Amino acid sequence: QVQLVESGGGLVQAGGSLRLSCAASGITFSTYVMGWFRQAPGKEREFVAAISWSGGTTFYGESVKGRITISRDNAKNTVYLQMNSLKPEDTAVYYCAAGTKTVSRSEWNYDYWGQGTQVTVSS
């Protein structure tokens, strides 16, 4: 049974930082591309970041580029999302996803999804 469990969300003031984690089980983590997406109320799900199985390739969404860093620890089966200089518009539920295809911004390339963790940025 595949499980992706996000953690680290919460309430933070604008300008603050959070680090999200996503722990994976039930997959050979080191062979999976990992991604983060987010969805704000009333909006479509949006790509945030993705990382290749080795960590050597990363993609970022335009709205977060320069403020967010994705990384992974294959020994711990965990992918991270370090978020700095947070803005109220970053408020959303953040989801991690795992896929076996190439690193991609498209949610259709991901096979497994976590339940999400809420990030709220106050102004």
Coordinates of N, CA, C and O in Angstrom, one line a residue:
Q1 N 0.8 -1.2 0.0 CA 0.0 0.0 0.0 C 0.9 1.2 0.0 O 1.7 1.4 0.9
V2 N 0.6 2.1 -1.0 CA 1.4 3.3 -1.1 C 0.9 4.4 -0.2 O -0.3 4.6 -0.2
Q3 N 1.8 5.0 0.5 CA 1.3 6.1 1.4 C 2.3 7.3 1.2 O 3.5 7.1 1.2
L4 N 1.8 8.5 1.0 CA 2.5 9.7 1.1 C 1.9 10.6 2.2 O 0.7 10.9 2.1
V5 N 2.7 10.9 3.2 CA 2.2 11.6 4.3 C 2.9 13.0 4.4 O 4.1 13.0 4.7
E6 N 2.2 14.0 4.2 CA 2.8 15.4 4.4 C 2.7 15.9 5.8 O 1.8 15.5 6.5
S7 N 3.7 16.7 6.2 CA 3.7 17.3 7.5 C 4.4 18.6 7.4 O 5.1 18.9 6.4
G8 N 4.3 19.4 8.4 CA 5.0 20.7 8.5 C 4.2 21.9 8.2 O 4.7 23.0 8.3
G9 N 3.0 21.7 7.8 CA 2.1 22.9 7.5 C 1.7 23.6 8.8 O 2.0 23.2 9.9
G10 N 1.1 24.8 8.6 CA 0.7 25.6 9.7 C 0.4 27.0 9.4 O 0.3 27.4 8.2
L11 N 0.3 27.8 10.4 CA 0.1 29.2 10.3 C 1.4 30.0 10.5 O 2.1 29.8 11.4
V12 N 1.7 30.9 9.5 CA 2.9 31.7 9.6 C 2.6 33.1 9.1 O 1.7 33.3 8.3
Q13 N 3.3 34.0 9.6 CA 3.2 35.4 9.2 C 3.9 35.6 7.8 O 4.9 34.9 7.5
A14 N 3.4 36.6 7.1 CA 4.0 36.9 5.8 C 5.5 37.2 6.1 O 5.9 37.9 7.1
G15 N 6.3 36.7 5.2 CA 7.8 36.9 5.3 C 8.4 35.7 6.1 O 9.7 35.7 6.1
G16 N 7.7 34.9 6.7 CA 8.2 33.8 7.4 C 8.5 32.6 6.6 O 8.4 32.6 5.3
S17 N 8.9 31.5 7.2 CA 9.4 30.3 6.5 C 8.7 29.1 7.1 O 8.3 29.0 8.3
L18 N 8.6 28.1 6.3 CA 8.1 26.7 6.7 C 8.8 25.7 5.9 O 9.2 26.0 4.8
R19 N 9.0 24.5 6.5 CA 9.5 23.4 5.7 C 8.5 22.3 5.8 O 8.2 21.8 6.9
L20 N 8.1 21.9 4.6 CA 7.1 20.8 4.5 C 7.9 19.5 4.3 O 9.0 19.5 3.6
S21 N 7.4 18.4 4.8 CA 8.0 17.1 4.6 C 7.0 16.2 4.0 O 5.8 16.3 4.3
C22 N 7.4 15.2 3.2 CA 6.5 14.2 2.7 C 7.2 12.8 2.8 O 8.2 12.6 2.2
A23 N 6.7 12.0 3.7 CA 7.3 10.7 3.9 C 6.6 9.6 3.1 O 5.3 9.6 3.1
A24 N 7.3 8.9 2.3 CA 6.7 7.9 1.4 C 7.0 6.5 1.9 O 8.0 6.2 2.5
S25 N 6.0 5.6 1.7 CA 6.1 4.2 2.0 C 5.4 3.4 0.9 O 4.4 3.9 0.3
G26 N 5.8 2.2 0.8 CA 5.1 1.3 -0.2 C 5.6 1.5 -1.6 O 5.0 0.8 -2.6
I27 N 6.6 2.3 -1.9 CA 7.2 2.5 -3.2 C 8.7 2.4 -3.0 O 9.2 2.6 -1.9
T28 N 9.4 2.1 -4.1 CA 10.9 2.2 -4.1 C 11.2 3.7 -4.3 O 11.3 4.2 -5.5
F29 N 11.3 4.4 -3.3 CA 11.3 5.9 -3.3 C 12.3 6.4 -4.2 O 12.1 7.4 -5.0
S30 N 13.5 5.8 -4.2 CA 14.7 6.4 -5.0 C 14.5 6.3 -6.5 O 15.3 6.8 -7.2
T31 N 13.4 5.6 -6.9 CA 13.1 5.5 -8.4 C 12.0 6.4 -8.8 O 11.6 6.4 -10.0
Y32 N 11.4 7.2 -7.9 CA 10.3 8.0 -8.2 C 10.7 9.5 -8.3 O 11.4 10.0 -7.5
V33 N 10.1 10.1 -9.3 CA 10.0 11.6 -9.3 C 9.0 12.0 -8.3 O 8.0 11.4 -8.1
M34 N 9.4 13.1 -7.6 CA 8.5 13.6 -6.6 C 8.1 15.1 -6.9 O 9.0 15.9 -7.4
G35 N 6.9 15.4 -6.6 CA 6.4 16.8 -6.9 C 5.6 17.3 -5.7 O 5.1 16.6 -4.9
W36 N 5.5 18.6 -5.7 CA 4.7 19.3 -4.8 C 3.7 20.2 -5.6 O 4.1 20.9 -6.5
F37 N 2.4 20.1 -5.2 CA 1.4 21.0 -5.8 C 0.6 21.6 -4.7 O 0.7 21.2 -3.5
R38 N -0.1 22.6 -5.0 CA -1.0 23.3 -4.0 C -2.3 23.7 -4.6 O -2.4 23.9 -5.8
Q39 N -3.3 23.8 -3.7 CA -4.6 24.2 -4.2 C -5.2 25.2 -3.1 O -5.4 24.8 -2.0
A40 N -5.5 26.3 -3.6 CA -6.1 27.3 -2.7 C -7.7 27.2 -2.9 O -8.1 26.7 -4.0
P41 N -8.4 27.7 -2.0 CA -9.9 27.6 -2.1 C -10.4 28.3 -3.4 O -10.0 29.4 -3.7
G42 N -11.2 27.6 -4.1 CA -11.8 28.1 -5.3 C -10.9 28.2 -6.5 O -11.2 28.7 -7.6
K43 N -9.7 27.6 -6.4 CA -8.7 27.7 -7.5 C -8.3 26.3 -7.9 O -8.5 25.3 -7.1
E44 N -7.8 26.2 -9.1 CA -7.3 24.9 -9.6 C -6.0 24.5 -8.9 O -5.2 25.4 -8.4
R45 N -5.7 23.2 -8.9 CA -4.4 22.8 -8.3 C -3.3 23.4 -9.2 O -3.3 23.4 -10.4
E46 N -2.2 23.8 -8.5 CA -1.1 24.5 -9.1 C 0.2 23.8 -8.8 O 0.5 23.4 -7.7
F47 N 1.0 23.7 -9.9 CA 2.4 23.1 -9.7 C 3.2 24.0 -8.9 O 3.3 25.2 -9.1
V48 N 4.0 23.4 -7.9 CA 4.9 24.2 -7.1 C 6.4 23.8 -7.4 O 7.2 24.7 -7.7
A49 N 6.7 22.5 -7.3 CA 8.1 22.1 -7.5 C 8.1 20.6 -7.8 O 7.2 19.9 -7.4
A50 N 9.2 20.2 -8.4 CA 9.4 18.8 -8.7 C 10.9 18.5 -8.7 O 11.7 19.4 -8.9
I51 N 11.2 17.2 -8.4 CA 12.6 16.8 -8.3 C 12.8 15.4 -8.8 O 11.9 14.5 -8.7
S52 N 13.8 15.2 -9.6 CA 14.1 13.9 -10.2 C 14.5 12.9 -9.1 O 14.7 13.2 -7.9
W53 N 14.6 11.6 -9.5 CA 14.8 10.6 -8.5 C 16.2 10.8 -7.8 O 16.4 10.4 -6.7
S54 N 17.1 11.3 -8.6 CA 18.5 11.5 -8.0 C 18.6 12.8 -7.3 O 19.6 13.0 -6.6
G55 N 17.7 13.7 -7.5 CA 17.8 15.1 -7.0 C 18.6 16.0 -7.9 O 18.7 17.2 -7.6
G56 N 19.0 15.5 -9.0 CA 19.9 16.3 -9.9 C 19.1 17.3 -10.7 O 19.7 18.3 -11.2
T57 N 17.8 17.1 -10.9 CA 17.0 18.0 -11.7 C 15.8 18.5 -10.9 O 15.2 17.7 -10.2
T58 N 15.6 19.8 -10.9 CA 14.5 20.4 -10.2 C 13.7 21.4 -11.1 O 14.4 22.0 -11.9
F59 N 12.5 21.4 -10.9 CA 11.6 22.4 -11.6 C 10.8 23.2 -10.5 O 10.5 22.6 -9.5
Y60 N 10.5 24.4 -10.8 CA 9.8 25.3 -9.9 C 8.7 26.0 -10.7 O 8.9 26.4 -11.9
G61 N 7.6 26.2 -10.0 CA 6.5 27.1 -10.6 C 7.0 28.5 -10.6 O 7.7 28.9 -9.7
E62 N 6.5 29.3 -11.5 CA 6.9 30.7 -11.7 C 6.6 31.5 -10.4 O 7.3 32.4 -10.1
S63 N 5.5 31.2 -9.8 CA 5.0 32.0 -8.7 C 5.9 31.8 -7.4 O 5.8 32.6 -6.5
V64 N 6.6 30.7 -7.4 CA 7.4 30.4 -6.2 C 8.9 30.4 -6.4 O 9.7 30.3 -5.5
K65 N 9.3 30.6 -7.7 CA 10.7 30.5 -8.0 C 11.5 31.5 -7.2 O 11.1 32.7 -7.1
G66 N 12.6 31.1 -6.6 CA 13.5 32.0 -5.9 C 13.2 32.0 -4.4 O 13.9 32.5 -3.6
R67 N 12.0 31.5 -4.0 CA 11.6 31.5 -2.6 C 11.4 30.1 -2.0 O 11.4 29.9 -0.8
I68 N 11.4 29.1 -2.9 CA 11.1 27.7 -2.5 C 12.2 26.8 -3.0 O 12.7 27.0 -4.2
T69 N 12.6 25.8 -2.2 CA 13.6 24.8 -2.6 C 13.0 23.4 -2.3 O 12.6 23.2 -1.2
I70 N 13.1 22.6 -3.3 CA 12.7 21.2 -3.1 C 14.0 20.4 -3.0 O 15.0 20.6 -3.6
S71 N 13.9 19.4 -2.1 CA 15.1 18.5 -1.9 C 14.5 17.1 -1.5 O 13.3 17.0 -1.2
R72 N 15.4 16.1 -1.5 CA 15.0 14.8 -1.1 C 16.1 14.1 -0.4 O 17.3 14.4 -0.6
D73 N 15.7 13.1 0.5 CA 16.6 12.3 1.1 C 16.2 10.8 0.9 O 15.2 10.4 1.5
N74 N 16.8 10.2 -0.1 CA 16.4 8.9 -0.5 C 16.6 7.8 0.6 O 15.9 6.8 0.7
A75 N 17.5 8.1 1.5 CA 17.8 7.2 2.6 C 16.6 7.2 3.6 O 16.3 6.3 4.4
K76 N 15.9 8.4 3.7 CA 14.8 8.5 4.6 C 13.4 8.5 3.9 O 12.4 8.7 4.5
N77 N 13.5 8.2 2.6 CA 12.2 8.1 1.8 C 11.4 9.4 2.0 O 10.1 9.3 2.1
T78 N 12.0 10.5 2.0 CA 11.3 11.8 2.3 C 11.7 12.9 1.3 O 12.9 13.0 0.9
V79 N 10.7 13.7 0.9 CA 11.0 14.8 0.1 C 10.6 16.1 0.9 O 9.6 16.0 1.7
Y80 N 11.3 17.2 0.7 CA 11.1 18.4 1.5 C 10.8 19.5 0.6 O 11.1 19.6 -0.6
L81 N 10.1 20.5 1.2 CA 9.8 21.8 0.5 C 10.1 22.9 1.5 O 9.4 23.1 2.4
Q82 N 11.2 23.6 1.3 CA 11.6 24.7 2.1 C 11.0 25.9 1.5 O 11.3 26.3 0.3
M83 N 10.2 26.6 2.3 CA 9.5 27.8 1.7 C 9.9 29.0 2.6 O 9.7 29.0 3.8
N84 N 10.4 30.0 1.9 CA 10.9 31.2 2.5 C 10.1 32.4 2.0 O 9.5 32.3 0.9
S85 N 10.2 33.5 2.7 CA 9.6 34.8 2.2 C 8.1 34.5 1.8 O 7.7 34.9 0.8
L86 N 7.4 33.8 2.7 CA 6.0 33.5 2.4 C 5.1 34.7 2.3 O 5.3 35.7 3.0
K87 N 4.1 34.5 1.4 CA 3.2 35.6 1.1 C 1.8 35.1 1.3 O 1.5 33.9 1.3
P88 N 0.8 36.0 1.6 CA -0.5 35.5 1.8 C -1.1 34.7 0.7 O -1.8 33.7 0.9
E89 N -0.6 35.0 -0.5 CA -1.1 34.2 -1.7 C -0.5 32.8 -1.8 O -0.9 32.0 -2.7
D90 N 0.4 32.5 -0.9 CA 0.9 31.1 -0.8 C 0.0 30.2 0.0 O 0.2 29.0 0.1
T91 N -1.0 30.8 0.6 CA -2.0 30.1 1.4 C -2.7 29.0 0.6 O -3.3 29.4 -0.5
A92 N -2.6 27.8 1.0 CA -3.2 26.7 0.2 C -3.0 25.4 0.9 O -2.3 25.3 1.9
V93 N -3.6 24.3 0.4 CA -3.3 23.0 0.8 C -2.2 22.5 -0.1 O -2.3 22.6 -1.3
Y94 N -1.1 22.0 0.5 CA 0.0 21.5 -0.2 C 0.0 20.0 -0.3 O -0.1 19.4 0.8
Y95 N 0.2 19.5 -1.5 CA 0.2 18.0 -1.7 C 1.5 17.6 -2.3 O 2.1 18.3 -3.2
C96 N 2.0 16.4 -1.8 CA 3.1 15.8 -2.5 C 2.6 14.7 -3.4 O 1.5 14.2 -3.1
A97 N 3.4 14.4 -4.4 CA 3.0 13.4 -5.4 C 4.2 12.6 -5.9 O 5.3 13.2 -5.9
A98 N 4.0 11.4 -6.3 CA 5.1 10.5 -6.7 C 4.7 10.0 -8.1 O 3.6 9.6 -8.3
G99 N 5.7 9.9 -9.0 CA 5.5 9.4 -10.3 C 6.7 8.7 -10.9 O 7.8 8.9 -10.4
T100 N 6.5 7.9 -11.9 CA 7.6 7.1 -12.4 C 8.1 7.7 -13.8 O 9.0 7.1 -14.4
K101 N 7.4 8.7 -14.2 CA 7.8 9.3 -15.5 C 8.9 10.4 -15.3 O 9.5 10.5 -14.2
T102 N 9.2 11.2 -16.3 CA 10.2 12.2 -16.1 C 9.7 13.3 -15.2 O 8.5 13.5 -15.0
V103 N 10.6 14.2 -14.8 CA 10.2 15.3 -14.0 C 9.3 16.2 -14.8 O 9.5 16.5 -15.9
S104 N 8.2 16.5 -14.1 CA 7.2 17.2 -14.9 C 6.4 18.2 -14.0 O 6.2 18.0 -12.8
R105 N 5.9 19.2 -14.7 CA 5.0 20.2 -14.0 C 3.5 19.7 -14.1 O 2.7 20.4 -13.5
S106 N 3.3 18.7 -14.8 CA 1.9 18.3 -15.0 C 1.5 17.3 -14.0 O 2.1 16.2 -13.8
E107 N 0.3 17.5 -13.4 CA -0.2 16.6 -12.4 C -0.5 15.2 -13.0 O -0.5 14.2 -12.2
W108 N -0.7 15.2 -14.2 CA -1.1 13.9 -14.9 C 0.1 12.9 -14.9 O -0.1 11.7 -15.2
N109 N 1.3 13.4 -14.7 CA 2.5 12.6 -14.6 C 2.7 11.9 -13.3 O 3.7 11.2 -13.2
Y110 N 1.9 12.1 -12.3 CA 2.1 11.6 -11.0 C 1.0 10.6 -10.7 O -0.2 10.8 -11.0
D111 N 1.4 9.5 -10.1 CA 0.6 8.3 -9.9 C 0.0 8.3 -8.5 O -1.1 7.7 -8.3
Y112 N 0.7 8.8 -7.5 CA 0.3 8.7 -6.1 C 0.3 10.1 -5.5 O 1.2 10.9 -5.8
W113 N -0.7 10.3 -4.6 CA -0.8 11.6 -4.0 C -1.1 11.5 -2.5 O -1.7 10.5 -2.0
G114 N -0.5 12.5 -1.7 CA -0.8 12.5 -0.3 C -2.1 13.2 0.0 O -2.8 13.7 -1.0
Q115 N -2.5 13.3 1.2 CA -3.7 13.9 1.7 C -3.6 15.4 1.8 O -4.6 16.1 1.8
G116 N -2.4 15.9 1.8 CA -2.2 17.4 1.9 C -2.0 17.9 3.3 O -2.4 17.3 4.3
T117 N -1.3 19.1 3.3 CA -1.1 19.8 4.6 C -1.4 21.3 4.3 O -1.0 21.8 3.3
Q118 N -2.1 21.9 5.3 CA -2.6 23.2 5.1 C -1.5 24.2 5.5 O -0.8 24.1 6.5
V119 N -1.2 25.2 4.6 CA -0.3 26.3 4.9 C -1.2 27.6 4.8 O -1.8 27.8 3.8
T120 N -1.1 28.3 5.9 CA -1.8 29.6 5.9 C -0.8 30.7 6.3 O -0.1 30.6 7.3
V121 N -0.8 31.7 5.4 CA 0.1 32.8 5.6 C -0.7 34.1 5.9 O -1.5 34.5 5.1
S122 N -0.5 34.6 7.1 CA -1.3 35.8 7.5 C -0.5 37.1 7.1 O 0.7 37.1 7.1
S123 N -1.3 38.1 6.8 CA -0.7 39.4 6.3 C -0.4 40.3 7.5 O -0.8 40.0 8.6

